Amino acid sequence: MKYITLLIIGLLLLGCVQDTHLKTVHFKVDMTAIDEVYKVGIRGPFTENPWQDTIYFTDTDNDGIYEGTITKQTAQSSVSFKFVNRDSIFELEHQNNRQINFKYQPETIQYEAVFDKPLGKQSQMN
């Protein structure tokens, strides 16, 4: 009886583990209305030091739209984040974090926003 109970508990624990899926998110953040733009990026649970390390974006065509891509294997259903300027100025001060909701499948998403404006646009690229 003891072994059957342990077996059932083990099966239940294994059954609770969700499969991970590859998520690729391409970010675009419009910085054209911001003075002194430098070291633009994103902070959130993307690095080993969540909310401490910045993932930097680039503006290769100098149009004021900074872009970056994050790819991660995850079972999470959503992720919260904020864009940063000058590596320490968080947008949307005293407001909710931005959020992306994931489907339970591999997916590629494009997320477009204007720095310090709360609404962003999430679209599927698959």
Coordinates of N, CA and C in Angstrom, one line a residue:
M1 N 0.8 -1.2 0.0 CA 0.0 0.0 0.0 C 0.9 1.3 0.0
K2 N 1.9 1.2 0.8 CA 2.9 2.4 0.9 C 3.5 2.7 -0.5
Y3 N 3.8 1.6 -1.2 CA 4.5 1.8 -2.6 C 3.5 2.4 -3.6
I4 N 2.2 1.9 -3.5 CA 1.2 2.4 -4.4 C 0.9 3.9 -4.1
T5 N 0.9 4.3 -2.9 CA 0.7 5.7 -2.5 C 1.8 6.6 -3.0
L6 N 3.1 6.1 -2.9 CA 4.2 6.8 -3.4 C 4.2 6.9 -4.9
L7 N 3.8 5.9 -5.6 CA 3.7 5.8 -7.0 C 2.6 6.9 -7.5
I8 N 1.5 6.9 -6.8 CA 0.5 7.8 -7.2 C 0.9 9.3 -7.0
I9 N 1.6 9.6 -5.9 CA 2.1 10.9 -5.6 C 3.1 11.3 -6.7
G10 N 4.0 10.4 -7.0 CA 5.0 10.6 -8.0 C 4.4 10.9 -9.4
L11 N 3.4 10.2 -9.8 CA 2.7 10.4 -11.0 C 2.0 11.8 -11.1
L12 N 1.4 12.1 -9.9 CA 0.7 13.4 -9.9 C 1.7 14.6 -10.0
L13 N 2.9 14.4 -9.3 CA 3.9 15.5 -9.4 C 4.4 15.6 -10.8
L14 N 4.6 14.5 -11.5 CA 5.1 14.6 -12.9 C 4.1 15.1 -13.8
G15 N 2.8 14.8 -13.5 CA 1.8 15.3 -14.4 C 1.5 16.8 -14.2
C16 N 2.1 17.5 -13.2 CA 1.9 18.9 -12.9 C 2.9 19.7 -13.7
V17 N 3.9 19.1 -14.2 CA 5.0 19.9 -14.9 C 4.5 20.2 -16.3
Q18 N 4.5 21.5 -16.6 CA 4.1 21.9 -18.0 C 5.2 21.8 -18.9
D19 N 4.9 21.5 -20.2 CA 5.9 21.6 -21.2 C 6.3 23.0 -21.5
T20 N 7.6 23.2 -21.8 CA 8.0 24.5 -22.2 C 7.9 24.7 -23.7
H21 N 7.8 25.9 -24.2 CA 7.7 26.2 -25.6 C 8.6 27.4 -25.9
L22 N 9.2 27.4 -27.1 CA 10.1 28.5 -27.5 C 9.2 29.7 -27.8
K23 N 9.6 30.8 -27.1 CA 8.9 32.1 -27.4 C 9.9 33.1 -27.9
T24 N 9.6 33.7 -29.0 CA 10.5 34.7 -29.6 C 9.7 36.0 -29.6
V25 N 10.2 37.0 -29.0 CA 9.5 38.3 -29.0 C 10.4 39.4 -29.6
H26 N 9.9 40.0 -30.7 CA 10.6 41.1 -31.3 C 10.0 42.4 -30.8
F27 N 10.8 43.2 -30.1 CA 10.3 44.5 -29.5 C 10.7 45.6 -30.4
K28 N 9.7 46.6 -30.5 CA 10.0 47.9 -31.1 C 9.5 49.0 -30.2
V29 N 10.3 49.9 -29.8 CA 9.9 51.0 -28.9 C 10.3 52.3 -29.5
D30 N 9.3 53.1 -29.7 CA 9.4 54.5 -30.3 C 9.9 55.4 -29.3
M31 N 11.1 56.0 -29.5 CA 11.7 56.9 -28.6 C 11.8 58.4 -29.2
T32 N 11.0 58.6 -30.3 CA 11.1 59.9 -31.0 C 10.7 61.1 -30.1
A33 N 9.8 60.9 -29.2 CA 9.4 62.0 -28.3 C 10.2 62.2 -27.1
I34 N 11.2 61.5 -26.9 CA 12.1 61.5 -25.7 C 13.4 62.3 -26.0
D35 N 13.7 63.2 -25.1 CA 15.0 63.9 -25.1 C 16.0 63.0 -24.5
E36 N 17.3 63.2 -24.9 CA 18.4 62.5 -24.3 C 18.2 61.0 -24.3
V37 N 18.1 60.4 -25.4 CA 17.9 59.0 -25.6 C 19.3 58.3 -25.6
Y38 N 19.5 57.3 -24.7 CA 20.8 56.7 -24.6 C 20.6 55.4 -23.9
K39 N 21.2 54.3 -24.3 CA 21.1 53.0 -23.7 C 19.7 52.6 -23.5
V40 N 18.9 52.4 -24.6 CA 17.5 52.0 -24.5 C 17.5 50.5 -24.4
G41 N 16.6 50.0 -23.6 CA 16.4 48.5 -23.5 C 15.2 48.1 -22.7
I42 N 15.3 47.0 -22.2 CA 14.1 46.4 -21.5 C 14.6 45.7 -20.2
R43 N 13.7 45.8 -19.2 CA 14.0 45.0 -17.9 C 12.8 44.2 -17.5
G44 N 13.0 43.1 -16.9 CA 12.0 42.2 -16.5 C 12.6 40.9 -16.1
P45 N 11.9 39.8 -16.2 CA 12.4 38.5 -15.8 C 13.2 37.8 -16.9
F46 N 13.9 38.5 -17.7 CA 14.6 38.0 -18.9 C 16.0 37.5 -18.6
T47 N 16.6 38.0 -17.5 CA 18.1 37.7 -17.3 C 18.2 37.0 -15.9
E48 N 19.5 36.6 -15.6 CA 19.7 35.9 -14.4 C 19.5 36.8 -13.2
N49 N 19.6 38.1 -13.4 CA 19.3 39.1 -12.3 C 18.0 39.9 -12.8
P50 N 16.8 39.3 -12.6 CA 15.6 39.9 -13.1 C 15.4 41.3 -12.5
W51 N 15.0 42.2 -13.4 CA 14.8 43.6 -13.1 C 16.0 44.4 -12.7
Q52 N 17.2 43.8 -12.7 CA 18.5 44.5 -12.4 C 19.3 44.7 -13.7
D53 N 19.3 43.7 -14.6 CA 20.1 43.8 -15.8 C 19.2 44.3 -17.0
T54 N 19.8 45.1 -17.8 CA 19.1 45.6 -19.0 C 19.5 44.8 -20.2
I55 N 18.5 44.5 -21.1 CA 18.8 43.9 -22.4 C 18.7 45.1 -23.3
Y56 N 19.8 45.5 -24.0 CA 19.8 46.7 -24.8 C 19.3 46.5 -26.2
F57 N 18.6 47.5 -26.7 CA 18.1 47.5 -28.1 C 19.0 48.4 -29.0
T58 N 18.8 48.3 -30.3 CA 19.5 49.2 -31.2 C 18.6 49.9 -32.1
D59 N 19.1 51.0 -32.7 CA 18.4 51.8 -33.7 C 19.3 51.9 -34.9
T60 N 19.4 50.8 -35.7 CA 20.4 50.8 -36.7 C 20.1 51.7 -37.9
D61 N 18.8 52.1 -38.1 CA 18.5 53.1 -39.2 C 18.3 54.5 -38.7
N62 N 18.6 54.7 -37.4 CA 18.5 56.1 -36.8 C 17.1 56.7 -37.0
D63 N 16.0 56.0 -36.9 CA 14.7 56.5 -37.1 C 14.0 56.8 -35.7
G64 N 14.7 56.5 -34.6 CA 14.2 56.7 -33.3 C 13.4 55.5 -32.8
I65 N 13.3 54.5 -33.5 CA 12.6 53.2 -33.1 C 13.7 52.2 -32.8
Y66 N 13.8 51.9 -31.5 CA 14.8 50.9 -31.0 C 14.2 49.5 -31.0
E67 N 15.0 48.6 -31.5 CA 14.5 47.2 -31.6 C 15.4 46.2 -30.9
G68 N 14.8 45.1 -30.5 CA 15.5 44.0 -30.0 C 14.7 42.7 -29.9
T69 N 15.3 41.6 -29.9 CA 14.6 40.3 -29.9 C 15.1 39.5 -28.7
I70 N 14.1 38.9 -28.0 CA 14.4 38.0 -26.9 C 13.8 36.6 -27.3
T71 N 14.6 35.6 -27.2 CA 14.1 34.2 -27.4 C 14.3 33.4 -26.1
K72 N 13.3 32.7 -25.7 CA 13.4 32.0 -24.4 C 12.5 30.8 -24.4
Q73 N 13.0 29.7 -23.9 CA 12.2 28.5 -23.7 C 11.5 28.6 -22.4
T74 N 10.1 28.6 -22.4 CA 9.4 28.8 -21.1 C 8.1 28.1 -21.1
A75 N 7.6 27.9 -19.9 CA 6.2 27.4 -19.7 C 5.3 28.5 -19.2
Q76 N 5.8 29.7 -19.0 CA 5.1 30.8 -18.5 C 3.9 31.2 -19.5
S77 N 2.8 31.7 -18.9 CA 1.7 32.1 -19.7 C 1.7 33.6 -20.0
S78 N 2.6 34.3 -19.3 CA 2.8 35.8 -19.6 C 4.1 36.3 -19.0
V79 N 4.4 37.5 -19.4 CA 5.7 38.1 -18.9 C 5.4 39.6 -18.7
S80 N 5.9 40.2 -17.6 CA 5.8 41.6 -17.4 C 7.1 42.3 -17.5
F81 N 7.1 43.5 -18.0 CA 8.4 44.2 -18.3 C 8.2 45.7 -18.4
K82 N 9.3 46.5 -18.4 CA 9.2 47.9 -18.7 C 10.4 48.2 -19.6
F83 N 10.3 49.2 -20.4 CA 11.4 49.7 -21.2 C 12.1 50.7 -20.3
V84 N 13.4 50.9 -20.6 CA 14.3 51.8 -19.9 C 15.1 52.6 -20.8
N85 N 15.4 53.9 -20.4 CA 16.2 54.8 -21.1 C 17.4 55.1 -20.2
R86 N 18.6 55.3 -20.8 CA 19.8 55.7 -20.1 C 20.1 54.6 -19.0
D87 N 19.6 53.4 -19.2 CA 19.9 52.3 -18.4 C 19.3 52.3 -17.0
S88 N 18.6 53.4 -16.6 CA 18.1 53.5 -15.3 C 16.7 54.2 -15.2
I89 N 16.3 54.8 -16.3 CA 15.0 55.6 -16.2 C 13.9 54.7 -16.8
F90 N 13.1 54.2 -15.8 CA 12.0 53.3 -16.2 C 10.8 54.1 -16.7
E91 N 10.2 53.6 -17.8 CA 9.0 54.2 -18.3 C 7.8 53.9 -17.3
L92 N 6.7 54.6 -17.6 CA 5.5 54.3 -16.9 C 5.7 54.3 -15.3
E93 N 6.4 55.3 -14.8 CA 6.6 55.4 -13.4 C 5.3 55.4 -12.6
H94 N 5.2 54.6 -11.6 CA 3.9 54.5 -10.8 C 2.7 54.0 -11.5
Q95 N 3.0 53.3 -12.6 CA 2.0 52.6 -13.4 C 2.3 51.1 -13.5
N96 N 1.3 50.4 -14.0 CA 1.5 48.9 -14.1 C 2.6 48.6 -15.2
N97 N 3.2 47.5 -15.0 CA 4.2 47.0 -16.0 C 3.5 46.7 -17.3
R98 N 4.2 46.6 -18.4 CA 3.7 46.1 -19.6 C 3.6 44.6 -19.5
Q99 N 2.7 44.0 -20.3 CA 2.6 42.5 -20.2 C 2.3 41.9 -21.6
I100 N 2.9 40.8 -21.8 CA 2.6 40.0 -23.0 C 2.1 38.7 -22.5
N101 N 1.0 38.3 -23.1 CA 0.3 37.0 -22.8 C 0.7 36.0 -23.9
F102 N 1.1 34.8 -23.5 CA 1.5 33.7 -24.4 C 0.4 32.7 -24.5
K103 N 0.5 32.0 -25.7 CA -0.4 30.8 -25.9 C 0.5 29.6 -25.5
Y104 N -0.2 28.5 -25.3 CA 0.5 27.3 -24.9 C 1.0 26.6 -26.1
Q105 N 2.0 27.2 -26.8 CA 2.5 26.7 -28.0 C 3.8 27.5 -28.3
P106 N 4.7 27.0 -29.2 CA 5.8 27.8 -29.7 C 5.2 29.0 -30.5
E107 N 5.8 30.2 -30.3 CA 5.2 31.3 -31.0 C 6.3 32.4 -31.2
T108 N 6.0 33.3 -32.2 CA 6.8 34.5 -32.4 C 5.9 35.6 -32.4
I109 N 6.2 36.6 -31.6 CA 5.4 37.8 -31.3 C 6.2 39.1 -31.7
Q110 N 5.5 40.0 -32.2 CA 6.0 41.4 -32.3 C 5.3 42.3 -31.4
Y111 N 6.0 43.0 -30.6 CA 5.4 43.9 -29.6 C 5.9 45.3 -29.9
E112 N 5.0 46.3 -30.2 CA 5.3 47.6 -30.6 C 4.7 48.6 -29.5
A113 N 5.5 49.6 -29.2 CA 5.0 50.5 -28.2 C 5.8 51.9 -28.3
V114 N 5.2 52.9 -27.7 CA 5.8 54.2 -27.6 C 6.3 54.3 -26.1
F115 N 7.5 54.7 -26.0 CA 8.1 54.9 -24.6 C 7.2 55.8 -23.8
D116 N 6.9 55.3 -22.6 CA 6.1 56.0 -21.6 C 4.6 56.2 -21.9
K117 N 4.1 55.5 -22.9 CA 2.7 55.5 -23.2 C 2.2 54.1 -22.9
P118 N 1.2 53.9 -22.1 CA 0.8 52.6 -21.5 C 0.4 51.6 -22.5
L119 N -0.2 51.9 -23.6 CA -0.7 50.9 -24.5 C 0.4 50.4 -25.5
G120 N 0.5 49.2 -25.7 CA 1.3 48.6 -26.7 C 0.5 47.6 -27.5
K121 N 1.1 47.2 -28.7 CA 0.4 46.3 -29.6 C 1.2 45.0 -29.7
Q122 N 0.5 44.0 -29.4 CA 1.1 42.6 -29.5 C 0.5 41.9 -30.7
S123 N 1.3 41.4 -31.6 CA 0.8 40.7 -32.8 C 1.6 39.4 -33.0
Q124 N 0.9 38.4 -33.5 CA 1.5 37.1 -33.9 C 2.3 37.3 -35.2
M125 N 3.5 36.7 -35.2 CA 4.2 36.7 -36.5 C 4.3 35.4 -37.1
N126 N 3.7 34.3 -36.5 CA 3.7 33.0 -37.1 C 2.7 32.9 -38.2

